[in-house]
Coordinates of C-alpha atoms and ligand atoms in Angstrom, one line a residue:
M233 CA -2.5 51.1 -39.4
I234 CA -1.5 50.3 -43.0
E235 CA 1.7 51.8 -44.3
T236 CA 2.2 53.0 -47.9
Y237 CA 4.7 55.3 -49.7
L238 CA 4.6 57.6 -52.7
Y239 CA 8.1 58.4 -54.1
E240 CA 9.1 61.6 -56.0
S241 CA 5.7 63.1 -55.3
D242 CA 6.9 66.5 -56.6
T243 CA 6.8 65.2 -60.2
R244 CA 4.6 62.1 -59.9
H245 CA 1.9 63.2 -57.5
P246 CA 2.1 67.1 -57.2
A247 CA -1.6 67.5 -56.3
T248 CA -1.2 65.1 -53.4
L249 CA 2.1 66.8 -52.3
A250 CA 0.3 70.2 -52.4
L251 CA -2.4 68.8 -50.0
V252 CA 0.1 67.3 -47.6
G253 CA 2.3 70.4 -47.5
S254 CA 5.8 70.7 -46.1
G255 CA 5.6 68.7 -42.9
S256 CA 2.9 66.2 -41.8
M257 CA -0.8 66.0 -42.3
T258 CA -3.6 64.0 -40.7
A259 CA -7.1 63.7 -42.1
Y260 CA -9.6 61.8 -39.9
D261 CA -13.3 61.0 -40.3
E262 CA -14.8 60.6 -36.8
A263 CA -18.0 59.2 -38.2
T264 CA -16.2 56.1 -39.7
G265 CA -13.0 56.0 -37.7
I266 CA -11.0 56.1 -40.8
G267 CA -8.0 58.4 -41.2
L268 CA -4.8 59.1 -43.1
G269 CA -1.6 60.3 -41.5
V270 CA 1.1 61.5 -43.9
Q271 CA 4.7 62.7 -43.4
R272 CA 6.8 64.4 -46.1
E273 CA 10.2 62.9 -46.1
R274 CA 13.4 63.4 -48.1
A275 CA 13.3 63.4 -51.9
D276 CA 9.6 64.4 -51.7
T277 CA 8.6 60.9 -50.4
L278 CA 5.1 60.8 -48.9
H279 CA 5.0 58.3 -46.1
S280 CA 1.5 57.4 -45.1
Y281 CA -0.5 55.4 -42.6
A282 CA -4.1 54.6 -43.4
M283 CA -5.7 54.3 -40.0
F284 CA -8.7 52.2 -39.0
D285 CA -10.3 52.1 -35.6
Q286 CA -10.9 48.3 -35.9
P287 CA -10.0 45.2 -33.9
L288 CA -7.1 43.0 -35.2
D289 CA -9.2 40.3 -36.8
W290 CA -11.0 42.9 -39.0
F291 CA -7.8 43.2 -41.0
D292 CA -7.9 39.5 -41.8
G293 CA -10.2 40.5 -44.6
I294 CA -7.3 42.2 -46.5
D295 CA -4.9 40.0 -48.4
F296 CA -1.5 41.6 -47.7
N297 CA 0.2 38.9 -49.7
D298 CA -1.2 40.4 -52.8
G299 CA 0.0 44.0 -52.9
P300 CA -2.1 45.4 -55.7
A301 CA -5.2 43.8 -54.4
A302 CA -4.5 45.0 -50.9
A303 CA -4.0 48.6 -52.2
R304 CA -7.3 48.4 -54.1
T305 CA -9.2 47.0 -51.1
V306 CA -7.8 49.7 -48.7
A307 CA -8.2 52.5 -51.2
A308 CA -11.9 51.5 -51.7
M309 CA -12.4 52.2 -47.9
F310 CA -11.7 55.8 -48.7
E311 CA -14.6 56.1 -51.1
G312 CA -15.8 59.7 -51.2
W313 CA -12.4 61.2 -50.1
V314 CA -10.7 63.5 -52.5
P315 CA -8.6 61.6 -55.1
E316 CA -5.4 63.4 -54.1
L317 CA -5.6 61.6 -50.7
V318 CA -6.9 58.3 -52.0
A319 CA -3.8 58.2 -54.2
L320 CA -1.6 57.9 -51.1
V321 CA -3.0 54.3 -50.9
A322 CA -4.2 53.5 -54.4
D323 CA -0.9 54.5 -56.1
S324 CA 1.5 53.3 -53.4
D325 CA 5.0 52.5 -54.6
I326 CA 5.2 49.6 -52.1
P327 CA 2.7 46.8 -51.3
P328 CA 0.7 48.1 -48.3
I329 CA 2.1 46.9 -45.0
F330 CA -0.1 46.0 -42.0
R331 CA 1.2 47.7 -38.8
P332 CA -1.0 46.6 -35.9
L333 CA -0.8 48.8 -32.8
Y334 CA -0.1 47.5 -29.3
G335 CA 0.1 49.2 -26.0
L336 CA 1.1 48.4 -22.4
P337 CA -1.6 49.3 -19.9
T338 CA -1.6 52.9 -18.7
G339 CA 0.2 53.0 -15.3
H340 CA 2.4 50.0 -16.3
R341 CA 5.3 49.6 -13.9
W342 CA 7.5 46.9 -12.5
E343 CA 9.2 45.9 -9.3
H344 CA 12.8 47.2 -9.3
V345 CA 15.4 44.6 -10.3
P346 CA 18.9 45.4 -9.1
G347 CA 21.2 46.4 -12.0
V348 CA 18.4 46.4 -14.7
T349 CA 16.0 48.9 -16.1
L350 CA 14.0 49.7 -19.2
I351 CA 13.8 52.6 -21.6
G352 CA 11.6 53.5 -24.6
D353 CA 8.9 51.3 -25.9
A354 CA 10.0 48.4 -23.6
A355 CA 9.1 50.6 -20.7
H356 CA 6.0 52.3 -22.1
L357 CA 4.8 50.9 -25.4
A358 CA 1.8 53.1 -26.5
P359 CA -0.2 53.7 -29.7
P360 CA 1.9 56.1 -31.8
D361 CA 1.2 59.8 -31.2
G362 CA 4.3 61.0 -32.9
E363 CA 6.3 61.1 -29.6
G364 CA 7.4 57.5 -29.0
A365 CA 10.9 58.0 -30.4
N366 CA 11.3 61.3 -28.6
W367 CA 10.3 59.7 -25.3
A368 CA 12.8 56.8 -25.9
L369 CA 15.6 59.4 -26.4
F370 CA 14.4 61.4 -23.4
D371 CA 14.5 58.2 -21.2
A372 CA 18.0 57.5 -22.4
G373 CA 19.1 61.0 -21.5
Q374 CA 17.4 60.9 -18.1
L375 CA 19.0 57.5 -17.4
G376 CA 22.4 58.8 -18.4
N377 CA 22.0 61.9 -16.2
A378 CA 20.9 59.7 -13.2
I379 CA 24.0 57.5 -13.6
A380 CA 26.3 60.5 -14.0
Q381 CA 25.0 61.9 -10.8
Q382 CA 25.9 58.9 -8.8
P383 CA 28.3 56.8 -10.8
K384 CA 29.4 54.9 -7.8
N385 CA 25.9 53.7 -6.9
V386 CA 24.4 52.7 -10.2
D387 CA 21.5 50.9 -8.6
A388 CA 20.4 54.0 -6.7
A389 CA 20.6 55.8 -10.0
L390 CA 18.3 53.2 -11.6
R391 CA 15.8 53.6 -8.8
A392 CA 15.9 57.4 -9.1
Y393 CA 15.4 57.1 -12.9
E394 CA 12.4 54.7 -12.4
A395 CA 10.9 57.0 -9.7
A396 CA 10.6 59.8 -12.3
L397 CA 9.8 57.4 -15.2
F398 CA 6.6 55.8 -13.8
P399 CA 4.6 58.9 -13.3
R400 CA 5.8 60.3 -16.6
N401 CA 4.6 57.1 -18.3
I402 CA 1.1 57.7 -17.1
D403 CA 1.1 61.2 -18.7
T404 CA 2.5 60.0 -22.0
A405 CA 0.3 56.9 -22.2
T406 CA -2.8 59.1 -21.5
A407 CA -1.7 61.6 -24.2
A408 CA -1.2 58.8 -26.7
A409 CA -4.6 57.2 -25.9
A410 CA -6.3 60.5 -26.4
Y411 CA -5.0 60.5 -29.9
Y412 CA -7.1 57.4 -30.6
P413 CA -10.5 57.9 -28.8
N414 CA -12.0 54.7 -30.0
L415 CA -8.9 52.5 -29.7
T416 CA -8.9 49.4 -27.5
C417 CA -5.4 48.2 -26.8
T418 CA -4.5 44.6 -27.1
D419 CA -1.6 43.1 -25.1
P420 CA 1.6 42.9 -27.1
P421 CA 2.3 39.6 -28.8
T422 CA 4.5 37.1 -27.0
A423 CA 7.9 36.4 -28.5
A424 CA 6.6 33.1 -29.9
G425 CA 3.7 34.9 -31.7
Q426 CA 5.9 37.6 -33.4
A427 CA 6.5 37.4 -37.1
Ligands
LIG1459 C1 3.2 53.0 -37.1 C2 4.1 53.8 -36.2 C3 4.4 55.1 -36.4 C4 5.2 55.8 -35.5 N1 5.5 57.1 -35.8 C5 6.3 57.8 -34.9 C6 6.6 59.2 -35.1 O1 6.2 59.8 -36.1 N2 7.4 59.8 -34.2 C7 7.8 59.2 -33.1 O2 8.5 59.8 -32.3 N3 7.5 57.9 -32.9 C8 6.8 57.2 -33.7 N4 6.5 55.9 -33.5 C9 7.0 55.3 -32.2 C10 8.5 54.9 -32.3 O3 8.7 54.2 -33.5 C11 8.9 54.1 -31.1 O4 8.4 54.7 -29.9 C12 10.4 54.0 -31.0 O5 10.9 53.4 -32.1 C13 10.8 53.3 -29.7 O6 12.2 53.2 -29.7 P1 12.9 52.0 -28.9 O7 14.4 52.2 -29.1 O8 12.4 52.0 -27.5 O9 12.4 50.7 -29.5 P2 12.6 50.1 -31.0 O10 12.7 51.2 -32.0 O11 11.5 49.1 -31.2 O12 14.0 49.4 -30.9 C14 14.2 48.2 -30.2 C15 15.2 47.4 -31.0 O13 15.6 46.2 -30.3 C16 15.6 45.2 -31.2 N5 15.4 43.9 -30.4 C17 14.3 43.4 -30.0 N6 14.5 42.3 -29.3 C18 15.8 42.1 -29.3 C19 16.6 41.0 -28.8 N7 16.1 40.0 -28.1 N8 18.0 41.1 -29.0 C20 18.5 42.2 -29.7 N9 17.7 43.2 -30.2 C21 16.4 43.1 -30.1 C22 14.6 45.4 -32.2 O14 14.8 44.8 -33.4 C23 14.7 46.9 -32.4 O15 15.7 47.3 -33.4 C24 5.7 55.1 -34.4 C25 5.4 53.8 -34.1 C26 4.6 53.1 -35.0 C27 4.3 51.6 -34.8

């Protein structure tokens, strides 16, 4: 994904705002694997992700150190799309930001470690389908409930939490993968490889 923003779209990009509407919008071309996901945020900010079903090294062809050039290169990939949507990239108020997607394997789980567990992306990193933050909050609530039910045996609470978490993760990872039919997940980068 490549992230861009249009600020104050009500006055500066009204035609684009009218297409996006009052919430979020996705446009996806199955033939090319190219899409645009847009969220309307406060102050009529349009927050966009240009989406490409491509392996990581494909993005090496875009110079993200040169914001205007990157915007032109990415916008050119939307040739033939209506100008109101192309403007989300071409007229971005920020230099386009590369957001590679990573995912843990579906069915990922771990051997229980006494006194320790995981919630959110650490437990079930998946390609974004608009639910990741919700699942992170849900995990936190479930973990809190589990501990509240047996506060004197926290390790049993962690085990109970994990027993419900692992099958739930299969469902959520499957749903996220379905959002990107052509996506091949790459292992997350190691700490040493992170920017
Ligand atoms: C492009 C994109 C779009 C998305 N859109 C949506 C959406 O529309 N709706 C939605 O619900 N979800 C969305 N998500 C997913 C959502 O952002 C995540 O699922 C969510 O943020 C996970 O929350 P978390 O608390 O588990 O992890 P994070 O939000 O990643 O929080 C982990 C925190 O730990 C910190 N940290 C890491 N290592 C250490 C360390 N060693 N010491 C101290 N701190 C550390 C990190 O800096 C970070 O602040 C999107 C994700 C992406 C990539």
